[in-house]
mmCIF file of C-alpha atoms and ligand atoms in Angstrom:
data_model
loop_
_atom_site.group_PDB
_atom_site.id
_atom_site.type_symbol
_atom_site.label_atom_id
_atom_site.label_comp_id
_atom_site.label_asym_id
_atom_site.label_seq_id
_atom_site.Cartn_x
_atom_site.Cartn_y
_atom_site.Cartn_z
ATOM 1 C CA UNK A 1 -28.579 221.434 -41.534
ATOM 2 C CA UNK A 2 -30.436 220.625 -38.530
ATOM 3 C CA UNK A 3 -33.575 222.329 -39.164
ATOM 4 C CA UNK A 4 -35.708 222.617 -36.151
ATOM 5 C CA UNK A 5 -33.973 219.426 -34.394
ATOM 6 C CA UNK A 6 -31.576 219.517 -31.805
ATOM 7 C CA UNK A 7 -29.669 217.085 -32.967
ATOM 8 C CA UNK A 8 -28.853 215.425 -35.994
ATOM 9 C CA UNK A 9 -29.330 212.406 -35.201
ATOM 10 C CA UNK A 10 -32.811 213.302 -33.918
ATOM 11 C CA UNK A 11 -33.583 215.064 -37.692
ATOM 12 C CA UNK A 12 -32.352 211.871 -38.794
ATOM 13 C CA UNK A 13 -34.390 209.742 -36.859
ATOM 14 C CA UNK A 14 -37.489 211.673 -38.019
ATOM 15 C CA UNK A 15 -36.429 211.753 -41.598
ATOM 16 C CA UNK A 16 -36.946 207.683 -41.159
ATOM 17 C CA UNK A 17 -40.664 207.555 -43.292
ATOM 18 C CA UNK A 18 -39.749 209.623 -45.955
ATOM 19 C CA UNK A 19 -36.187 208.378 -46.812
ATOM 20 C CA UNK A 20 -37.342 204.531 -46.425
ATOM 21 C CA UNK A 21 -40.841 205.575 -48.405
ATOM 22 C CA UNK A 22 -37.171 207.021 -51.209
ATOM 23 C CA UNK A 23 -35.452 203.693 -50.787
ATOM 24 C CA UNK A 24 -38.841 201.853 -51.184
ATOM 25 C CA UNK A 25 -39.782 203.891 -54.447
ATOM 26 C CA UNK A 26 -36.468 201.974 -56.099
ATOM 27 C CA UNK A 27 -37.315 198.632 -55.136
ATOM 28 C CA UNK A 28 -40.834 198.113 -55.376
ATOM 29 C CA UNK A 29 -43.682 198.570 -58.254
ATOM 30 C CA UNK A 30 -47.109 199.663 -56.754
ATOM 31 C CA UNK A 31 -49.298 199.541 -59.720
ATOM 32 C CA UNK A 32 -48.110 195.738 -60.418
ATOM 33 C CA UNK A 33 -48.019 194.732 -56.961
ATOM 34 C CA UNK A 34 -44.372 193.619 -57.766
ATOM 35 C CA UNK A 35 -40.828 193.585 -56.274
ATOM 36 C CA UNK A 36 -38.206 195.359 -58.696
ATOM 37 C CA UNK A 37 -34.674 194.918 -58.123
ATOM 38 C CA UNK A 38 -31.756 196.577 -60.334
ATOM 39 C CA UNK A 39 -30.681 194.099 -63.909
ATOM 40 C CA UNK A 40 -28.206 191.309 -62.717
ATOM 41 C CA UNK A 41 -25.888 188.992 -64.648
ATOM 42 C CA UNK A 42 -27.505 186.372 -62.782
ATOM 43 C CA UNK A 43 -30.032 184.643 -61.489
ATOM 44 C CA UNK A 44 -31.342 183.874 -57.778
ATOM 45 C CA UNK A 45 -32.511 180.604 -58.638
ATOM 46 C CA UNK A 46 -29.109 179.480 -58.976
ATOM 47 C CA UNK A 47 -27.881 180.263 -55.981
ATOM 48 C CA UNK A 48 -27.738 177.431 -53.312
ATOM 49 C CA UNK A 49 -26.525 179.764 -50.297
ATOM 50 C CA UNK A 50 -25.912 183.235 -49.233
ATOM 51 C CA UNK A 51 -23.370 184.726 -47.214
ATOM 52 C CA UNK A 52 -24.122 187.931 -45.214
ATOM 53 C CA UNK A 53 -21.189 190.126 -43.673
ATOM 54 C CA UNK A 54 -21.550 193.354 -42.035
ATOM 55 C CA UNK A 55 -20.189 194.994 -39.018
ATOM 56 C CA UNK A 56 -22.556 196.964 -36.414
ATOM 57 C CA UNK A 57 -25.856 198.199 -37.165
ATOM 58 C CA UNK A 58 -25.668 197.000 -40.586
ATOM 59 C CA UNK A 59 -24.569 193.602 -39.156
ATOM 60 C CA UNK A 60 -27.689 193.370 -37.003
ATOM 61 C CA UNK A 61 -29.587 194.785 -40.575
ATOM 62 C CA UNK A 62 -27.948 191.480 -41.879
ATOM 63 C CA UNK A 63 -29.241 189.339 -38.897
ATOM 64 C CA UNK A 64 -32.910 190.527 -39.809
ATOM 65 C CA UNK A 65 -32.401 189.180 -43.395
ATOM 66 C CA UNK A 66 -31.123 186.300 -42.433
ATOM 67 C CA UNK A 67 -34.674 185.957 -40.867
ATOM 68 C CA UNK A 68 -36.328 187.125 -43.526
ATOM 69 C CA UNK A 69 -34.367 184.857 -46.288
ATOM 70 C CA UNK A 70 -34.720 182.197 -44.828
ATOM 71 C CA UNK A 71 -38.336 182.232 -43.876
ATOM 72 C CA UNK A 72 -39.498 183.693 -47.248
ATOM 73 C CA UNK A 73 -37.015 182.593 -49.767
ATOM 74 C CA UNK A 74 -35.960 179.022 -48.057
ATOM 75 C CA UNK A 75 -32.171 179.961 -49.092
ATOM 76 C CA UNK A 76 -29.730 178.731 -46.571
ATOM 77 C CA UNK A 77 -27.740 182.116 -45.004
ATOM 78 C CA UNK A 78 -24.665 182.389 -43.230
ATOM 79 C CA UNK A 79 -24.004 185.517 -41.340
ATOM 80 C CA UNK A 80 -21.098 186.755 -39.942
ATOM 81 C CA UNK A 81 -18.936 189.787 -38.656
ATOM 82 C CA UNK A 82 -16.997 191.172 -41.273
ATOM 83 C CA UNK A 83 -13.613 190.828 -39.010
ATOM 84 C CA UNK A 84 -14.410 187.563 -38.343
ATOM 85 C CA UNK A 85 -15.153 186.298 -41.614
ATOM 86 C CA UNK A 86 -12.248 187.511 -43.026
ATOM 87 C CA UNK A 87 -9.897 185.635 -40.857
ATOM 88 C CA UNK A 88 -12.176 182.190 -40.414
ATOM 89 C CA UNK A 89 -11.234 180.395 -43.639
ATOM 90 C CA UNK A 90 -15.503 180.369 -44.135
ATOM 91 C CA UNK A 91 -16.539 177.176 -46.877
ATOM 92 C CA UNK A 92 -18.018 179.100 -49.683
ATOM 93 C CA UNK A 93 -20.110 176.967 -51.789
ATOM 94 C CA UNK A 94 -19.498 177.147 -55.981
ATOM 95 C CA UNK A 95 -22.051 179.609 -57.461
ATOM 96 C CA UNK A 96 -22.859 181.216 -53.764
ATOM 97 C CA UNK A 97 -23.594 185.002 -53.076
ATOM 98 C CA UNK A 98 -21.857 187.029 -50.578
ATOM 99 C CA UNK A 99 -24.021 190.204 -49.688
ATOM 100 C CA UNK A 100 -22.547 193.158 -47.965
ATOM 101 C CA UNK A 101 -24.199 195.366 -46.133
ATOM 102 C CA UNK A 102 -22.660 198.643 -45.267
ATOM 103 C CA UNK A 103 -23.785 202.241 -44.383
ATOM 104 C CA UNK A 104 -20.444 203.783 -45.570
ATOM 105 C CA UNK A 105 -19.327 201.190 -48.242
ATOM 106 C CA UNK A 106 -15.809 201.910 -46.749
ATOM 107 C CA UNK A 107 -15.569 200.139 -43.904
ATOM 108 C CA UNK A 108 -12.200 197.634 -43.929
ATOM 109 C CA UNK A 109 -13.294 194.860 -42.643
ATOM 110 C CA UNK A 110 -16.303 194.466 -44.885
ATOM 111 C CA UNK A 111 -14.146 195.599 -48.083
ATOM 112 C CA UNK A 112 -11.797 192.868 -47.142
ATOM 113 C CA UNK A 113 -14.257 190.193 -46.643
ATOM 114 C CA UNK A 114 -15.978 191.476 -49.824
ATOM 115 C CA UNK A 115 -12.444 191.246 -52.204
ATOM 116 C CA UNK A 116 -11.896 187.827 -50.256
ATOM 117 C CA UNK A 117 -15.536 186.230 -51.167
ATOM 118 C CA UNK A 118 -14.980 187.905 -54.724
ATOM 119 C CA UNK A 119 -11.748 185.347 -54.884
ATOM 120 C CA UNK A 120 -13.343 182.645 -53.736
ATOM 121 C CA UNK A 121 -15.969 182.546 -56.682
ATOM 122 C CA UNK A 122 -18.969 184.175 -55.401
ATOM 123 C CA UNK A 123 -21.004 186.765 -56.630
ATOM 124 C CA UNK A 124 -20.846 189.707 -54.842
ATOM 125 C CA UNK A 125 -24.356 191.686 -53.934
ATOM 126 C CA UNK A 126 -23.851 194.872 -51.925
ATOM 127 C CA UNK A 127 -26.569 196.788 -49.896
ATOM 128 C CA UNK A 128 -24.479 200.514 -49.781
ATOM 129 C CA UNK A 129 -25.490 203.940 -48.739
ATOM 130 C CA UNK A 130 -22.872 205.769 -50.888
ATOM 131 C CA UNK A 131 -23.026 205.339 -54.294
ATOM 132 C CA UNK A 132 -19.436 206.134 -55.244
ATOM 133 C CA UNK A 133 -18.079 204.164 -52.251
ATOM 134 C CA UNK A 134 -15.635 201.580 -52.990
ATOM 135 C CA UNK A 135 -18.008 198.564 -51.929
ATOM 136 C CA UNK A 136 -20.628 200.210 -54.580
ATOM 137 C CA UNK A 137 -17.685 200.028 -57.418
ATOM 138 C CA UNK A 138 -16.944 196.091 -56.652
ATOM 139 C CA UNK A 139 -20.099 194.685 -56.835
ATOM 140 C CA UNK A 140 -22.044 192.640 -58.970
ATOM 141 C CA UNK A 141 -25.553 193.735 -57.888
ATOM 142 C CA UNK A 142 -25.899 197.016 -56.227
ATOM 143 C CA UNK A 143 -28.221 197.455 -54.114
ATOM 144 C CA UNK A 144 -28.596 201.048 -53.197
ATOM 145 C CA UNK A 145 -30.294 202.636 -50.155
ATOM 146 C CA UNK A 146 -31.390 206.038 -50.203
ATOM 147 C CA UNK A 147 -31.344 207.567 -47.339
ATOM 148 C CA UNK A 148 -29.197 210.581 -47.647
ATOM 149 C CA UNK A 149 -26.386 211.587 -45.802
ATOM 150 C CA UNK A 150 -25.832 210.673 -42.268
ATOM 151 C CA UNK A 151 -24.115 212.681 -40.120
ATOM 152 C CA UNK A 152 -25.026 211.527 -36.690
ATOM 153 C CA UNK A 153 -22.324 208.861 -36.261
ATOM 154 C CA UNK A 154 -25.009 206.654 -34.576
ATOM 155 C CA UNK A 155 -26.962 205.262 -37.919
ATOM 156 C CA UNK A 156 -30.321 205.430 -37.675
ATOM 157 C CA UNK A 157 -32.142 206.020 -41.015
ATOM 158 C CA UNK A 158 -29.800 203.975 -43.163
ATOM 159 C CA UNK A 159 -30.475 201.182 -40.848
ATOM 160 C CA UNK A 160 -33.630 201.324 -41.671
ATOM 161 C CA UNK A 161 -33.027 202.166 -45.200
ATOM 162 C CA UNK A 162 -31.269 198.765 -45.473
ATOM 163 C CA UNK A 163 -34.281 196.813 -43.967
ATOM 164 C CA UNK A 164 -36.294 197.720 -46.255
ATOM 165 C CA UNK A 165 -33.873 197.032 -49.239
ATOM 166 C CA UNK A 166 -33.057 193.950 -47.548
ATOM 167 C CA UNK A 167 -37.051 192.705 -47.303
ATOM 168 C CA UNK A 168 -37.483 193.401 -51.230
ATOM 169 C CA UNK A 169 -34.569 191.584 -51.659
ATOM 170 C CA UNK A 170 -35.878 188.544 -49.734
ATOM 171 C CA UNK A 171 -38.989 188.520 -51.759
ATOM 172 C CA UNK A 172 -37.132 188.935 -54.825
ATOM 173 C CA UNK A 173 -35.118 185.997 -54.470
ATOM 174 C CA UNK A 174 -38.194 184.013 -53.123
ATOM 175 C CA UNK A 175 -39.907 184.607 -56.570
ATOM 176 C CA UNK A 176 -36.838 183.271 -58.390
ATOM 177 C CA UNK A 177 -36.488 180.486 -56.029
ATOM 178 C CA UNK A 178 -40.112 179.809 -56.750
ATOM 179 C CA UNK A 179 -41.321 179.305 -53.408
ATOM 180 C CA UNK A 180 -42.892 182.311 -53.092
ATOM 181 C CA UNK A 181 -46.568 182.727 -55.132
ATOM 182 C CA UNK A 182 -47.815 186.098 -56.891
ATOM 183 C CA UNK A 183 -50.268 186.412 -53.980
ATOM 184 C CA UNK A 184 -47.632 186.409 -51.631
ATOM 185 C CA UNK A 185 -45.403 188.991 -53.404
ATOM 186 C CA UNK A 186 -48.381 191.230 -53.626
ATOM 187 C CA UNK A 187 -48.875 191.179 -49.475
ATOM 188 C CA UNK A 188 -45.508 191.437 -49.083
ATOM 189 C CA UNK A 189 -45.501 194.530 -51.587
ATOM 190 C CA UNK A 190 -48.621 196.284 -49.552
ATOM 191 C CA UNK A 191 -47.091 195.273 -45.947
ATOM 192 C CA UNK A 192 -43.722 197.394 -47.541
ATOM 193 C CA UNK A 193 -45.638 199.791 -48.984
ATOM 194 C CA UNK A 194 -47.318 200.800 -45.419
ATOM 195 C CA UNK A 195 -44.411 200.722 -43.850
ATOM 196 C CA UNK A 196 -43.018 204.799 -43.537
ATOM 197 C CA UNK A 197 -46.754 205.416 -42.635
ATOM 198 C CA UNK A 198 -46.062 202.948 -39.557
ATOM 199 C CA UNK A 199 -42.979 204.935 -38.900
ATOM 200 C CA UNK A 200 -44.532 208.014 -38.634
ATOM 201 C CA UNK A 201 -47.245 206.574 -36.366
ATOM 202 C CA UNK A 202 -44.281 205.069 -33.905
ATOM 203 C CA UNK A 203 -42.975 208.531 -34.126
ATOM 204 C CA UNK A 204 -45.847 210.024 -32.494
ATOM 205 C CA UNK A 205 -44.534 208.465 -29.209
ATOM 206 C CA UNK A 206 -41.303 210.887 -29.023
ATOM 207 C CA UNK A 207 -43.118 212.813 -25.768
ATOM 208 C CA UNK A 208 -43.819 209.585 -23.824
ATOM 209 C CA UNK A 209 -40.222 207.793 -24.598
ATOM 210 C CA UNK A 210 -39.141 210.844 -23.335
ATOM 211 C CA UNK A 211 -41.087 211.000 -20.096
ATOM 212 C CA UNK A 212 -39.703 207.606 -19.524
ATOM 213 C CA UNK A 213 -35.731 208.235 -20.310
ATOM 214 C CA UNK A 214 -34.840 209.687 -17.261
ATOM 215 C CA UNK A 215 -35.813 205.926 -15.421
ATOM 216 C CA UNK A 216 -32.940 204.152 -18.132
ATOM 217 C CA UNK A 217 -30.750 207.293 -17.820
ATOM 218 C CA UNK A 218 -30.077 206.652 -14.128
ATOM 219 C CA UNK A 219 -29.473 202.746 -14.433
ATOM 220 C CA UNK A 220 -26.210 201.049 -15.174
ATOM 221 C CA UNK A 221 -26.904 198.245 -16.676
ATOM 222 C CA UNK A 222 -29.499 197.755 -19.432
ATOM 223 C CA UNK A 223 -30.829 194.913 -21.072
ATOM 224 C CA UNK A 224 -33.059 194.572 -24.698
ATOM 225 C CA UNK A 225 -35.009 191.358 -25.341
ATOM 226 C CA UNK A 226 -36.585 190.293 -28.852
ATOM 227 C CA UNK A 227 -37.390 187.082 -30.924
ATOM 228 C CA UNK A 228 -37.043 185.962 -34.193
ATOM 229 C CA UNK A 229 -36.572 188.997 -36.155
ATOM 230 C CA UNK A 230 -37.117 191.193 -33.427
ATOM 231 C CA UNK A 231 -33.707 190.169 -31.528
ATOM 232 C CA UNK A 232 -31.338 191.924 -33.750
ATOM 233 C CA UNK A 233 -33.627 195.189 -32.757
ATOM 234 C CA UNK A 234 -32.693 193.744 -28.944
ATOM 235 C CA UNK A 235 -28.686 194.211 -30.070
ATOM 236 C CA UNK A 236 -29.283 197.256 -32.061
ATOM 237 C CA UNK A 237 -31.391 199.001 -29.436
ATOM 238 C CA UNK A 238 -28.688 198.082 -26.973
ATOM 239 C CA UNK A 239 -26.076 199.065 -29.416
ATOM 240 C CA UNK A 240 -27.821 202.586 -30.151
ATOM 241 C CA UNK A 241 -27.924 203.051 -26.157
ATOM 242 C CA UNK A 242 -24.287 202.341 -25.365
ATOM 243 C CA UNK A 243 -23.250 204.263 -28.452
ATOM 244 C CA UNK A 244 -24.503 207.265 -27.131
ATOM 245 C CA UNK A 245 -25.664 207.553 -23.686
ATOM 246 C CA UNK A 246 -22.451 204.661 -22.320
ATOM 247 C CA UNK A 247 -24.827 202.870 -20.635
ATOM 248 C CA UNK A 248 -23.729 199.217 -20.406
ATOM 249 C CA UNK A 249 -26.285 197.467 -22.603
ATOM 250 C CA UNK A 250 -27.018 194.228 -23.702
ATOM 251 C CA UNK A 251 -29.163 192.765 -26.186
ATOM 252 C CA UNK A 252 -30.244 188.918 -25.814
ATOM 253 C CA UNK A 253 -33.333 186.955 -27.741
ATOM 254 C CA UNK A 254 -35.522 186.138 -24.920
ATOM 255 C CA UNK A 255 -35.591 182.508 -24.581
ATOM 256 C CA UNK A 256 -32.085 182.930 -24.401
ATOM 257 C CA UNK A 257 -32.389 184.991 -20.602
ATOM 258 C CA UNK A 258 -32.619 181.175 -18.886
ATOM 259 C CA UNK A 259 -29.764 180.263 -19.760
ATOM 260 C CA UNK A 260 -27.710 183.017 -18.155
ATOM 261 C CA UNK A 261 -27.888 186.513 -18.449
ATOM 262 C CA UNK A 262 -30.789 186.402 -15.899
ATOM 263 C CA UNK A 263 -28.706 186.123 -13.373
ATOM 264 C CA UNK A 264 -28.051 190.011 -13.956
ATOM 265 C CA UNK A 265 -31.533 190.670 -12.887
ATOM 266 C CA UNK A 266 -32.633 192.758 -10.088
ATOM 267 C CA UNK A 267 -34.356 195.984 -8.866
ATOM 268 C CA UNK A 268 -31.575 198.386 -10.751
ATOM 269 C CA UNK A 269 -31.460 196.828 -14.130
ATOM 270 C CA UNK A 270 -34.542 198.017 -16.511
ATOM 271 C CA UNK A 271 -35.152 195.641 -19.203
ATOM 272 C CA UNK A 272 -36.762 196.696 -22.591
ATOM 273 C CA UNK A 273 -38.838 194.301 -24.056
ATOM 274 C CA UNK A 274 -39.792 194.375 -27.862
ATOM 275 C CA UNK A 275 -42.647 191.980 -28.317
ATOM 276 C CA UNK A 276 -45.182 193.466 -31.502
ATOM 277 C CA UNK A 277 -48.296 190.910 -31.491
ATOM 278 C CA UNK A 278 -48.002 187.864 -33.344
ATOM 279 C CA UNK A 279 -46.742 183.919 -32.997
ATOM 280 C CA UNK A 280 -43.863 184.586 -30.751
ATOM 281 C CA UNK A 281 -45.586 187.013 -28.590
ATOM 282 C CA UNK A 282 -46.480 184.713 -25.816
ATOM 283 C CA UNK A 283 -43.599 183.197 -25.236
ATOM 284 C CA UNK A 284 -41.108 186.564 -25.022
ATOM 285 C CA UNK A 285 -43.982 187.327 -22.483
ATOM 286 C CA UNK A 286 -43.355 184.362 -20.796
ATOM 287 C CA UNK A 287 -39.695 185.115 -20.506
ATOM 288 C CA UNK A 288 -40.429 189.020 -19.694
ATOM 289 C CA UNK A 289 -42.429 187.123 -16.863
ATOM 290 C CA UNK A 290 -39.242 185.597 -15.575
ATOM 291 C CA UNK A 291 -37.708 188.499 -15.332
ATOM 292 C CA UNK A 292 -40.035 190.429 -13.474
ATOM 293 C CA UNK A 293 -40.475 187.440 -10.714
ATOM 294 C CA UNK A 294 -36.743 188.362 -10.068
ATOM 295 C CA UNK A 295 -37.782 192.104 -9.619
ATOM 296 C CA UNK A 296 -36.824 193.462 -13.070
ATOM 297 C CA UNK A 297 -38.079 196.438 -14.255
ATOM 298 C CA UNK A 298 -39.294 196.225 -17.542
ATOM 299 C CA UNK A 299 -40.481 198.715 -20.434
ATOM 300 C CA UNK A 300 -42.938 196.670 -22.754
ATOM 301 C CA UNK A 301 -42.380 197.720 -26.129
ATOM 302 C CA UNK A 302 -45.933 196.145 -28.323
ATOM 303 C CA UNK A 303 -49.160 197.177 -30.030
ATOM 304 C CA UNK A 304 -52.197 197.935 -28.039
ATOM 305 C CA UNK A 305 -53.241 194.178 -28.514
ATOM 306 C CA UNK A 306 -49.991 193.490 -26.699
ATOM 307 C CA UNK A 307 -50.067 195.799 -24.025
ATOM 308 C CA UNK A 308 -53.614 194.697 -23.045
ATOM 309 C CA UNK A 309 -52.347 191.185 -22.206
ATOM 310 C CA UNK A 310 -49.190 191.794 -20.696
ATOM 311 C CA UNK A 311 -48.886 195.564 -19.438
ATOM 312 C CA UNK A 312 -49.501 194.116 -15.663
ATOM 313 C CA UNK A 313 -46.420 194.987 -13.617
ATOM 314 C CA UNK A 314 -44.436 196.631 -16.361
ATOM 315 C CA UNK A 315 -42.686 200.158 -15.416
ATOM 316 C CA UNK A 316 -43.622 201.544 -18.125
ATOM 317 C CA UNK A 317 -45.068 201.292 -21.637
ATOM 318 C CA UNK A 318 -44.763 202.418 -25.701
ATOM 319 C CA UNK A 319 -47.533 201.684 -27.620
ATOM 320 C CA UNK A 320 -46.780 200.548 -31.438
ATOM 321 C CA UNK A 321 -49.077 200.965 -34.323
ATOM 322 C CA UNK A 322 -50.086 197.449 -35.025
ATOM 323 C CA UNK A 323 -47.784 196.095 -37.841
ATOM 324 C CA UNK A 324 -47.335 192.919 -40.100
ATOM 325 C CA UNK A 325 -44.463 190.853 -38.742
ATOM 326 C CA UNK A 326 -42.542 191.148 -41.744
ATOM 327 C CA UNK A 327 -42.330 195.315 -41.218
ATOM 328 C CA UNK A 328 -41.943 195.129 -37.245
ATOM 329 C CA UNK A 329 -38.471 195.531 -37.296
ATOM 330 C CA UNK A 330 -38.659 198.799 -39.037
ATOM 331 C CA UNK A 331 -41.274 200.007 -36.970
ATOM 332 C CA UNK A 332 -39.513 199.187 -33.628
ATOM 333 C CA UNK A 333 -36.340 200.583 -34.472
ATOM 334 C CA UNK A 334 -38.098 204.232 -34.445
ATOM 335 C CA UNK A 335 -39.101 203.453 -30.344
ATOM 336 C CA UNK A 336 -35.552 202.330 -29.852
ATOM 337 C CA UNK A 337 -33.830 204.698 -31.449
ATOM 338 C CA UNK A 338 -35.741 207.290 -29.593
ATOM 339 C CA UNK A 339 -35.276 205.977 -26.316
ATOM 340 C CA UNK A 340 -31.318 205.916 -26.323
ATOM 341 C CA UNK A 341 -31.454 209.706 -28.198
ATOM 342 C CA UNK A 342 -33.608 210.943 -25.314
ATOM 343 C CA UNK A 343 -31.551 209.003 -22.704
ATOM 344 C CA UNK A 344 -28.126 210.645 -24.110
ATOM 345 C CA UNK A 345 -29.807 213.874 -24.252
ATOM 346 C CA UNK A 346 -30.993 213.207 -20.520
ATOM 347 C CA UNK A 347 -27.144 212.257 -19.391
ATOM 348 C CA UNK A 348 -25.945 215.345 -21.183
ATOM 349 C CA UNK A 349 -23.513 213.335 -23.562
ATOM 350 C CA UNK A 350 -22.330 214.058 -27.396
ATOM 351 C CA UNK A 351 -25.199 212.503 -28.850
ATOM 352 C CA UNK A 352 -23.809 212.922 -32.572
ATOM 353 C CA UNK A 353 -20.106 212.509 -31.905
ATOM 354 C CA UNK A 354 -20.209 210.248 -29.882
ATOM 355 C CA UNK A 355 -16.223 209.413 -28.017
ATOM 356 C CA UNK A 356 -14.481 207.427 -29.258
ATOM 357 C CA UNK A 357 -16.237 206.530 -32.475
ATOM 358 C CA UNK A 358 -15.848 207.657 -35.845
ATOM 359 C CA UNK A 359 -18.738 207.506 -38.905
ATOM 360 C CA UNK A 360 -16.695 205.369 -40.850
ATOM 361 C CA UNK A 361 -14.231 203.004 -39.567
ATOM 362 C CA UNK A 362 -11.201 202.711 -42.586
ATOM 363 C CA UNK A 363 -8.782 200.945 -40.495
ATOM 364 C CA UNK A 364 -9.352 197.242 -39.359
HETATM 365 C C1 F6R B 1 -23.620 202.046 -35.119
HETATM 366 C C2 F6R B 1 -22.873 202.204 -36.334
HETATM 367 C C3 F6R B 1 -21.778 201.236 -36.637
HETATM 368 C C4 F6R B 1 -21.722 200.908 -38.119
HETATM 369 C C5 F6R B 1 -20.525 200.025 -38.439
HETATM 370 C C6 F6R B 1 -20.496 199.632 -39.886
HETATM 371 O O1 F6R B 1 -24.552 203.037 -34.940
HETATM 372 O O2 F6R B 1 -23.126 203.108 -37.105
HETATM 373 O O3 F6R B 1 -21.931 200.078 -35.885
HETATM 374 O O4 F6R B 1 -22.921 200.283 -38.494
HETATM 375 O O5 F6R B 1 -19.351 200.703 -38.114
HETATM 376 O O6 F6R B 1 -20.433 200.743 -40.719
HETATM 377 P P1 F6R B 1 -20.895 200.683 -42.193
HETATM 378 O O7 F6R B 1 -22.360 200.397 -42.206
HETATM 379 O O8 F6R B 1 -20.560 202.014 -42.795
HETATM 380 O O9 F6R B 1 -20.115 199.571 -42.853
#
């Protein structure tokens, strides 16, 4: 049920802290500062290269790990789309693992990239939402996430859910890779740990995304920027918006503007900006820059620390608690998320069914 929200994909949106605080609970041990993941037949330290495949959200969950492995764990990853993969004849290395990432655990593509990387040798690890799904019953490490049923066909808090299955995972196999130190697990550990309490604090801003919507709501075009980790929230915020709201939407990483999609710029086009503090700040700020010399209207997504250097000639603001790096992208999903809800709910459209789309997509 719905409860007191309008929508369930607003309940689910707000439902964020406690079910990734659930999914945390699993995956991580407090007292002992320590990442736990589920027994395995084998071991990460063996494992020369992982594969990611995923469609949608959970692909751009995927794209964040990829991030995340490689930074933390020094493992190479390849990443692909699901119906891509499939058909691409990929080079699996001997001894690889092929995670799948999946809301559903149904979806055909991703089964059939899953059964394909299963005959080609590798070990199968599987980041799944259902339990009983068939993804869940053909893998080799399950990683469950816990964040209920969704019914709002837009995913919101199993995205998130995955993330933070996804970051214990990358920790996990850092330890076993021995690259990462007991000091380092611990941070990680406490940055995870504060992480639904972050939520909760970017959910505070509902009132003033919502102010704001009506400004996207009346554009046609949209565009998200982000770095490193924070450019698959650029595609998944711009994913979330034309899901729901079918406003064109693109998501870029913002060094990436230069080179093209700037020349989309102009007084209609409002351009959301997701830039938390930190060693890539300045330069997405010098891109945002760019686009405002070409009369772009941009909404400046960052922490206070943020907004007081670069707030000058936005449109428009939303402040983020300030956040470790390594838990931004579950912060900033909560402000993106919101924004295309409230726009959808501003145009009037079926913000949980959504035309067009189904919850889980069985056919290829
Ligand atoms: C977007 C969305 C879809 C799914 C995609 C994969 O909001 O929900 O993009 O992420 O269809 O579905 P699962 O995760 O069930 O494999």
């Amino acid at each position: 049920e719905k409860g007191n929200h309008r929508h369930f994909m607003q309940k689910e949106i707000y439902e964020q802290p406690i079910v990734v605080a659930q999914t945390l609970k699993s995956y991580l041990r407090p007292l002992e500062q320590k990442v736990a993941l589920p027994q395995m037949d084998f071991s990460f330290a063996d494992v020369p290269r992982i594969t990611i495949v995923a469609c949608g959200t959970s692909f751009y969950a995927g794209m964040v790990a990829k991030y995340w492995l490689e930074q933390f764990a020094r493992v190479p990853v390849e990443l692909d789309i699901a119906s891509e993969f499939r058909y691409r004849h990929p080079v699996l290395e001997k001894g690889g693992m092929a995670l799948f990432i999946s809301q559903s655990g149904e979806t055909a593509d991703t089964l059939a990239a899953l059964r394909h990387a299963r005959a080609e040798g590798q070990k199968i690890a599987v980041v799944v939402n259902v339990p009983t799904s068939s993804m869940a019953r053909e893998a080799d490490l399950l990683l469950p996430t816990h964040a209920g049923p969704e019914i709002g066909v837009a995913s919101t808090k199993a995205f998130t859910c995955q993330l933070a299955v996804l970051a214990a995972l990358a920790a996990k196999v850092a330890r076993d890779k021995g690259v990462m130190s007991e000091e380092e697990e611990r941070e990680i550990v406490e940055h995870l740990t504060e992480a639904p309490a972050c939520m909760n604090a970017a959910l505070a801003y509902d009132e003033e995304i919502e102010r704001m919507a009506p400004v996207v709501a009346a554009a046609r075009d949209v565009l998200y920027l982000g770095r490193g980790p924070d450019y698959p929230m650029a595609m998944e915020g711009a994913l979330k918006l034309k899901e729901i709201s079918y406003i064109h939407a693109e998501g870029y990483a913002a060094g990436e503007m230069k080179h093209g999609p700037i020349a989309l710029i102009d007084e209609h086009v409002p351009v959301i900006v997701i830039a938390p503090s930190g060693p890539l700040f300045e330069k997405t700020v010098s891109n945002m820059q760019e686009v405002q010399a070409r009369g772009g209207k941009v909404v400046l997504i960052s922490d206070a620390e943020g907004l007081a250097q670069a707030s000058e000639g936005t449109i428009a603001t939303i402040e983020m608690p300030k956040v470790h790096p390594l838990i931004a992208p579950l912060v900033y999903a909560v402000p993106v998320q919101l924004l295309a809800y409230h726009v959808a709910v501003v145009k009037g459209t079926d913000v949980d069914q959504p035309r067009n789309l189904a919850k889980s997509v069985t056919v290829e």
